[in-house]
Amino acid sequence: MSICLRNIVLSYPDGDGHRRVLDDVDFEVRRGEFVAVTGPSGSGKSSLLAVAGLLITPDSGRVVIDGSDMTGLDRDERTTVRREKLGFVFQQSNLLPSLTAVEQLQMMSHLAGDSVRESRARATDLLCSLGLEGHLDRRPHQLSGGQRQRVAIARGLMNDPSVLLVDEPTSA
Ligand SMILES: Nc1ncnc2c1ncn2[C@@H]1O[C@H](COP(=O)(O)OP(=O)(O)OP(=O)(O)O)[C@@H](O)[C@H]1O
Ligand SMILES: [Mg+2]
């Protein structure tokens, strides 16, 4: 498994023009590597992760996952790669307000087409391994910021992704 970014350029609309946030970025992560991207606030870390995680399409450049070029994949194909290979933990935990901690994780199994009943055991194990044993049936508003962040990390691991992309994992 590897993720390789080549010559990535990303800009956001800014008034009349565009603001270039990623300027010809090359980046590679290979199997088993643990890589941290650091930089000041606003320098483009979340944007870089969103490109690597196929959440946004850059203006130019290529994202190659496991040797396959992702450029030109349509929306559905990108969704499939994300579901099967990538786990993503967002800077804001992005939990669904109406679901309990266990259900947030079970939802990932459901989207992957796995049995919801079997997924409860795995969801419980993951949450317990992150110290959330007393909070399995709580909804996001009943959890602290750090607890929400750990539920989001557990959710990112639920489908056993090849790559876990984590934005600011210890911020809370
Ligand atoms: N959707 C958007 N539209 C316009 N500008 C954006 C958008 N998202 C981010 N930006 C700008 O792009 C730059 C990079 O943002 P990004 O979120 O990637 O930074 P970051 O390094 O993750 O920052 P932080 O450490 O604060 O999370 C910032 O200047 C931000 O204002
Ligand atoms: Mg960020």
PDB file of C-alpha atoms and ligand atoms in Angstrom:
ATOM      1  CA  MET A   1       0.000   0.000   0.000  1.00  0.00           C
ATOM      2  CA  SER A   2       1.260   3.454  -0.827  1.00  0.00           C
ATOM      3  CA  ILE A   3      -0.103   6.910  -1.404  1.00  0.00           C
ATOM      4  CA  CYS A   4       1.800   9.101  -3.767  1.00  0.00           C
ATOM      5  CA  LEU A   5       1.032  12.726  -4.600  1.00  0.00           C
ATOM      6  CA  ARG A   6       2.759  14.277  -7.584  1.00  0.00           C
ATOM      7  CA  ASN A   7       2.897  17.964  -8.521  1.00  0.00           C
ATOM      8  CA  ILE A   8      -0.261  18.786  -6.629  1.00  0.00           C
ATOM      9  CA  VAL A   9      -1.607  22.305  -7.129  1.00  0.00           C
ATOM     10  CA  LEU A  10      -4.720  23.380  -5.225  1.00  0.00           C
ATOM     11  CA  SER A  11      -6.253  26.818  -5.079  1.00  0.00           C
ATOM     12  CA  TYR A  12      -9.400  28.206  -3.497  1.00  0.00           C
ATOM     13  CA  PRO A  13     -11.496  31.047  -4.917  1.00  0.00           C
ATOM     14  CA  ASP A  14     -10.559  34.292  -3.176  1.00  0.00           C
ATOM     15  CA  GLY A  15     -12.418  37.459  -4.122  1.00  0.00           C
ATOM     16  CA  ASP A  16     -11.915  37.998  -7.828  1.00  0.00           C
ATOM     17  CA  GLY A  17      -9.000  35.611  -8.068  1.00  0.00           C
ATOM     18  CA  HIS A  18      -7.651  32.392  -6.609  1.00  0.00           C
ATOM     19  CA  ARG A  19      -5.419  31.683  -3.665  1.00  0.00           C
ATOM     20  CA  ARG A  20      -2.897  28.901  -4.172  1.00  0.00           C
ATOM     21  CA  VAL A  21      -2.734  26.748  -1.052  1.00  0.00           C
ATOM     22  CA  LEU A  22      -0.758  23.752  -2.356  1.00  0.00           C
ATOM     23  CA  ASP A  23       1.967  24.745  -4.768  1.00  0.00           C
ATOM     24  CA  ASP A  24       3.501  21.807  -6.637  1.00  0.00           C
ATOM     25  CA  VAL A  25       3.539  19.379  -3.712  1.00  0.00           C
ATOM     26  CA  ASP A  26       5.175  15.948  -3.955  1.00  0.00           C
ATOM     27  CA  PHE A  27       4.487  13.530  -1.136  1.00  0.00           C
ATOM     28  CA  GLU A  28       4.774   9.794  -0.685  1.00  0.00           C
ATOM     29  CA  VAL A  29       3.829   7.425   2.119  1.00  0.00           C
ATOM     30  CA  ARG A  30       4.649   3.747   1.902  1.00  0.00           C
ATOM     31  CA  ARG A  31       3.274   0.711   3.667  1.00  0.00           C
ATOM     32  CA  GLY A  32       3.973   0.680   7.388  1.00  0.00           C
ATOM     33  CA  GLU A  33       5.141   4.281   7.525  1.00  0.00           C
ATOM     34  CA  PHE A  34       3.844   6.702  10.094  1.00  0.00           C
ATOM     35  CA  VAL A  35       4.184  10.237   8.776  1.00  0.00           C
ATOM     36  CA  ALA A  36       3.349  13.524  10.479  1.00  0.00           C
ATOM     37  CA  VAL A  37       2.749  16.694   8.486  1.00  0.00           C
ATOM     38  CA  THR A  38       3.422  19.809  10.552  1.00  0.00           C
ATOM     39  CA  GLY A  39       3.138  23.503   9.804  1.00  0.00           C
ATOM     40  CA  PRO A  40       1.511  26.722  10.980  1.00  0.00           C
ATOM     41  CA  SER A  41      -2.242  27.222  11.045  1.00  0.00           C
ATOM     42  CA  GLY A  42      -3.494  27.950   7.548  1.00  0.00           C
ATOM     43  CA  SER A  43      -0.451  26.447   5.814  1.00  0.00           C
ATOM     44  CA  GLY A  44      -2.490  23.772   4.038  1.00  0.00           C
ATOM     45  CA  LYS A  45      -2.236  20.591   6.130  1.00  0.00           C
ATOM     46  CA  SER A  46      -5.959  19.791   6.085  1.00  0.00           C
ATOM     47  CA  SER A  47      -6.083  20.623   2.384  1.00  0.00           C
ATOM     48  CA  LEU A  48      -3.216  18.211   1.716  1.00  0.00           C
ATOM     49  CA  LEU A  49      -4.963  15.429   3.636  1.00  0.00           C
ATOM     50  CA  ALA A  50      -8.226  16.099   1.823  1.00  0.00           C
ATOM     51  CA  VAL A  51      -6.454  15.706  -1.519  1.00  0.00           C
ATOM     52  CA  ALA A  52      -4.682  12.515  -0.362  1.00  0.00           C
ATOM     53  CA  GLY A  53      -8.014  11.175   0.921  1.00  0.00           C
ATOM     54  CA  LEU A  54      -9.779  11.884  -2.405  1.00  0.00           C
ATOM     55  CA  LEU A  55     -12.152  14.310  -0.716  1.00  0.00           C
ATOM     56  CA  ILE A  56     -11.178  17.195  -2.962  1.00  0.00           C
ATOM     57  CA  THR A  57      -9.809  17.154  -6.478  1.00  0.00           C
ATOM     58  CA  PRO A  58      -6.740  19.324  -7.034  1.00  0.00           C
ATOM     59  CA  ASP A  59      -6.435  21.813  -9.921  1.00  0.00           C
ATOM     60  CA  SER A  60      -3.626  19.685 -11.286  1.00  0.00           C
ATOM     61  CA  GLY A  61      -1.288  16.879 -10.304  1.00  0.00           C
ATOM     62  CA  ARG A  62      -1.826  13.192  -9.641  1.00  0.00           C
ATOM     63  CA  VAL A  63      -2.828  11.077  -6.666  1.00  0.00           C
ATOM     64  CA  VAL A  64      -1.654   7.487  -7.027  1.00  0.00           C
ATOM     65  CA  ILE A  65      -2.902   4.888  -4.549  1.00  0.00           C
ATOM     66  CA  ASP A  66      -1.396   1.412  -4.613  1.00  0.00           C
ATOM     67  CA  GLY A  67       0.016   2.161  -8.053  1.00  0.00           C
ATOM     68  CA  SER A  68      -3.377   3.171  -9.491  1.00  0.00           C
ATOM     69  CA  ASP A  69      -3.810   6.698 -10.742  1.00  0.00           C
ATOM     70  CA  MET A  70      -6.905   8.245  -9.181  1.00  0.00           C
ATOM     71  CA  THR A  71      -7.037  11.092 -11.674  1.00  0.00           C
ATOM     72  CA  GLY A  72     -10.116  10.828 -13.787  1.00  0.00           C
ATOM     73  CA  LEU A  73     -12.069   8.513 -11.493  1.00  0.00           C
ATOM     74  CA  ASP A  74     -15.677   9.599 -11.209  1.00  0.00           C
ATOM     75  CA  ARG A  75     -17.398  10.370  -7.925  1.00  0.00           C
ATOM     76  CA  ASP A  76     -18.675   6.832  -7.351  1.00  0.00           C
ATOM     77  CA  GLU A  77     -15.300   5.273  -8.077  1.00  0.00           C
ATOM     78  CA  ARG A  78     -13.591   7.640  -5.665  1.00  0.00           C
ATOM     79  CA  THR A  79     -16.183   6.801  -3.009  1.00  0.00           C
ATOM     80  CA  THR A  80     -15.452   3.094  -3.449  1.00  0.00           C
ATOM     81  CA  VAL A  81     -11.685   3.588  -3.039  1.00  0.00           C
ATOM     82  CA  ARG A  82     -12.306   5.703   0.057  1.00  0.00           C
ATOM     83  CA  ARG A  83     -14.620   3.123   1.570  1.00  0.00           C
ATOM     84  CA  GLU A  84     -12.358   0.154   0.860  1.00  0.00           C
ATOM     85  CA  LYS A  85      -8.887   1.561   1.482  1.00  0.00           C
ATOM     86  CA  LEU A  86      -8.922   4.825   3.374  1.00  0.00           C
ATOM     87  CA  GLY A  87      -9.903   5.838   6.872  1.00  0.00           C
ATOM     88  CA  PHE A  88     -10.339   9.528   7.544  1.00  0.00           C
ATOM     89  CA  VAL A  89     -10.495  11.313  10.887  1.00  0.00           C
ATOM     90  CA  PHE A  90     -11.542  14.921  10.400  1.00  0.00           C
ATOM     91  CA  GLN A  91     -10.230  17.917  12.311  1.00  0.00           C
ATOM     92  CA  GLN A  92     -13.807  18.549  13.449  1.00  0.00           C
ATOM     93  CA  SER A  93     -14.971  15.097  14.422  1.00  0.00           C
ATOM     94  CA  ASN A  94     -17.983  15.182  12.024  1.00  0.00           C
ATOM     95  CA  LEU A  95     -19.993  12.715  14.073  1.00  0.00           C
ATOM     96  CA  LEU A  96     -23.689  12.397  13.288  1.00  0.00           C
ATOM     97  CA  PRO A  97     -25.632  14.107  16.106  1.00  0.00           C
ATOM     98  CA  SER A  98     -28.415  11.536  16.355  1.00  0.00           C
ATOM     99  CA  LEU A  99     -26.230   8.413  16.566  1.00  0.00           C
ATOM    100  CA  THR A 100     -24.615   6.890  19.651  1.00  0.00           C
ATOM    101  CA  ALA A 101     -20.887   6.171  19.727  1.00  0.00           C
ATOM    102  CA  VAL A 102     -21.402   2.502  18.805  1.00  0.00           C
ATOM    103  CA  GLU A 103     -23.820   3.424  16.019  1.00  0.00           C
ATOM    104  CA  GLN A 104     -21.319   5.891  14.501  1.00  0.00           C
ATOM    105  CA  LEU A 105     -18.974   2.929  13.990  1.00  0.00           C
ATOM    106  CA  GLN A 106     -21.679   0.462  12.927  1.00  0.00           C
ATOM    107  CA  MET A 107     -22.724   2.891  10.231  1.00  0.00           C
ATOM    108  CA  MET A 108     -19.321   2.416   8.563  1.00  0.00           C
ATOM    109  CA  SER A 109     -19.855  -1.362   8.425  1.00  0.00           C
ATOM    110  CA  HIS A 110     -23.331  -0.832   7.108  1.00  0.00           C
ATOM    111  CA  LEU A 111     -21.998   1.355   4.276  1.00  0.00           C
ATOM    112  CA  ALA A 112     -19.466  -1.359   3.457  1.00  0.00           C
ATOM    113  CA  GLY A 113     -22.304  -3.911   3.267  1.00  0.00           C
ATOM    114  CA  ASP A 114     -21.323  -5.878   6.376  1.00  0.00           C
ATOM    115  CA  SER A 115     -23.674  -7.316   8.943  1.00  0.00           C
ATOM    116  CA  VAL A 116     -24.714  -4.754  11.527  1.00  0.00           C
ATOM    117  CA  ARG A 117     -25.053  -7.408  14.228  1.00  0.00           C
ATOM    118  CA  GLU A 118     -21.444  -8.590  13.841  1.00  0.00           C
ATOM    119  CA  SER A 119     -20.226  -5.037  13.655  1.00  0.00           C
ATOM    120  CA  ARG A 120     -21.442  -4.264  17.167  1.00  0.00           C
ATOM    121  CA  ALA A 121     -18.752  -6.478  18.698  1.00  0.00           C
ATOM    122  CA  ARG A 122     -15.977  -4.868  16.681  1.00  0.00           C
ATOM    123  CA  ALA A 123     -17.300  -1.379  17.367  1.00  0.00           C
ATOM    124  CA  THR A 124     -17.418  -2.107  21.091  1.00  0.00           C
ATOM    125  CA  ASP A 125     -13.856  -3.494  21.089  1.00  0.00           C
ATOM    126  CA  LEU A 126     -12.494  -0.476  19.260  1.00  0.00           C
ATOM    127  CA  LEU A 127     -14.243   2.024  21.504  1.00  0.00           C
ATOM    128  CA  CYS A 128     -13.096   0.178  24.633  1.00  0.00           C
ATOM    129  CA  SER A 129      -9.520   0.121  23.364  1.00  0.00           C
ATOM    130  CA  LEU A 130      -9.730   3.920  23.216  1.00  0.00           C
ATOM    131  CA  GLY A 131     -11.003   4.182  26.786  1.00  0.00           C
ATOM    132  CA  LEU A 132     -14.649   4.788  25.915  1.00  0.00           C
ATOM    133  CA  GLU A 133     -16.199   1.764  27.631  1.00  0.00           C
ATOM    134  CA  GLY A 134     -18.526   3.905  29.733  1.00  0.00           C
ATOM    135  CA  HIS A 135     -19.736   5.923  26.755  1.00  0.00           C
ATOM    136  CA  LEU A 136     -20.821   3.412  24.131  1.00  0.00           C
ATOM    137  CA  ASP A 137     -24.434   4.537  24.010  1.00  0.00           C
ATOM    138  CA  ARG A 138     -23.882   8.276  24.320  1.00  0.00           C
ATOM    139  CA  ARG A 139     -24.567  10.733  21.537  1.00  0.00           C
ATOM    140  CA  PRO A 140     -21.976  13.357  20.523  1.00  0.00           C
ATOM    141  CA  HIS A 141     -23.516  16.157  22.621  1.00  0.00           C
ATOM    142  CA  GLN A 142     -23.116  13.948  25.707  1.00  0.00           C
ATOM    143  CA  LEU A 143     -19.377  13.503  25.126  1.00  0.00           C
ATOM    144  CA  SER A 144     -16.384  15.736  25.815  1.00  0.00           C
ATOM    145  CA  GLY A 145     -14.295  17.102  22.928  1.00  0.00           C
ATOM    146  CA  GLY A 146     -11.563  14.520  23.494  1.00  0.00           C
ATOM    147  CA  GLN A 147     -14.094  11.688  23.756  1.00  0.00           C
ATOM    148  CA  ARG A 148     -15.712  12.776  20.491  1.00  0.00           C
ATOM    149  CA  GLN A 149     -12.309  12.848  18.875  1.00  0.00           C
ATOM    150  CA  ARG A 150     -11.598   9.295  20.030  1.00  0.00           C
ATOM    151  CA  VAL A 151     -14.965   8.082  18.713  1.00  0.00           C
ATOM    152  CA  ALA A 152     -13.990   9.618  15.368  1.00  0.00           C
ATOM    153  CA  ILE A 153     -10.619   7.822  15.469  1.00  0.00           C
ATOM    154  CA  ALA A 154     -12.364   4.517  16.233  1.00  0.00           C
ATOM    155  CA  ARG A 155     -14.754   5.172  13.351  1.00  0.00           C
ATOM    156  CA  GLY A 156     -11.775   5.757  11.042  1.00  0.00           C
ATOM    157  CA  LEU A 157     -10.412   2.322  12.033  1.00  0.00           C
ATOM    158  CA  MET A 158     -13.730   0.473  11.801  1.00  0.00           C
ATOM    159  CA  ASN A 159     -13.375  -0.837   8.253  1.00  0.00           C
ATOM    160  CA  ASP A 160      -9.724  -1.764   8.782  1.00  0.00           C
ATOM    161  CA  PRO A 161      -8.395   0.707   6.211  1.00  0.00           C
ATOM    162  CA  SER A 162      -5.018   0.329   4.514  1.00  0.00           C
ATOM    163  CA  VAL A 163      -4.297   3.976   5.264  1.00  0.00           C
ATOM    164  CA  LEU A 164      -5.576   6.130   8.093  1.00  0.00           C
ATOM    165  CA  LEU A 165      -5.502   9.877   7.419  1.00  0.00           C
ATOM    166  CA  VAL A 166      -5.872  11.760  10.690  1.00  0.00           C
ATOM    167  CA  ASP A 167      -6.207  15.519  10.928  1.00  0.00           C
ATOM    168  CA  GLU A 168      -4.919  16.923  14.259  1.00  0.00           C
ATOM    169  CA  PRO A 169      -5.448  13.665  16.222  1.00  0.00           C
ATOM    170  CA  THR A 170      -4.504  15.106  19.610  1.00  0.00           C
ATOM    171  CA  SER A 171      -6.026  18.578  19.339  1.00  0.00           C
ATOM    172  CA  ALA A 172      -8.668  17.804  21.979  1.00  0.00           C
TER     173      ALA A 172
HETATM  174  N1  LIG B   1     -12.979  25.962   1.354  1.00  0.00           N
HETATM  175  C1  LIG B   1     -12.079  26.958   1.384  1.00  0.00           C
HETATM  176  N2  LIG B   1     -12.267  28.095   0.658  1.00  0.00           N
HETATM  177  C2  LIG B   1     -11.358  29.080   0.675  1.00  0.00           C
HETATM  178  N3  LIG B   1     -10.228  29.052   1.386  1.00  0.00           N
HETATM  179  C3  LIG B   1      -9.994  27.976   2.132  1.00  0.00           C
HETATM  180  C4  LIG B   1     -10.902  26.869   2.193  1.00  0.00           C
HETATM  181  N4  LIG B   1     -10.404  25.928   3.025  1.00  0.00           N
HETATM  182  C5  LIG B   1      -9.241  26.426   3.466  1.00  0.00           C
HETATM  183  N5  LIG B   1      -8.988  27.645   2.948  1.00  0.00           N
HETATM  184  C6  LIG B   1      -7.772  28.452   3.172  1.00  0.00           C
HETATM  185  O1  LIG B   1      -6.672  27.674   2.741  1.00  0.00           O
HETATM  186  C7  LIG B   1      -5.573  27.784   3.646  1.00  0.00           C
HETATM  187  C8  LIG B   1      -5.166  26.394   4.119  1.00  0.00           C
HETATM  188  O2  LIG B   1      -6.214  25.871   4.958  1.00  0.00           O
HETATM  189  P1  LIG B   1      -6.063  24.468   5.683  1.00  0.00           P
HETATM  190  O3  LIG B   1      -7.338  24.190   6.362  1.00  0.00           O
HETATM  191  O4  LIG B   1      -5.559  23.455   4.707  1.00  0.00           O
HETATM  192  O5  LIG B   1      -4.878  24.815   6.735  1.00  0.00           O
HETATM  193  P2  LIG B   1      -4.291  23.961   7.959  1.00  0.00           P
HETATM  194  O6  LIG B   1      -2.788  23.917   7.763  1.00  0.00           O
HETATM  195  O7  LIG B   1      -4.994  22.676   8.084  1.00  0.00           O
HETATM  196  O8  LIG B   1      -4.625  24.923   9.197  1.00  0.00           O
HETATM  197  P3  LIG B   1      -4.977  24.551  10.743  1.00  0.00           P
HETATM  198  O9  LIG B   1      -3.669  24.179  11.397  1.00  0.00           O
HETATM  199  O10 LIG B   1      -5.519  25.825  11.291  1.00  0.00           O
HETATM  200  O11 LIG B   1      -5.974  23.432  10.748  1.00  0.00           O
HETATM  201  C9  LIG B   1      -6.035  28.733   4.748  1.00  0.00           C
HETATM  202  O12 LIG B   1      -5.490  29.992   4.482  1.00  0.00           O
HETATM  203  C10 LIG B   1      -7.540  28.757   4.629  1.00  0.00           C
HETATM  204  O13 LIG B   1      -8.045  30.012   4.973  1.00  0.00           O
HETATM  205 MG    MG B   2      -6.258  21.886   9.541  1.00  0.00          MG
END
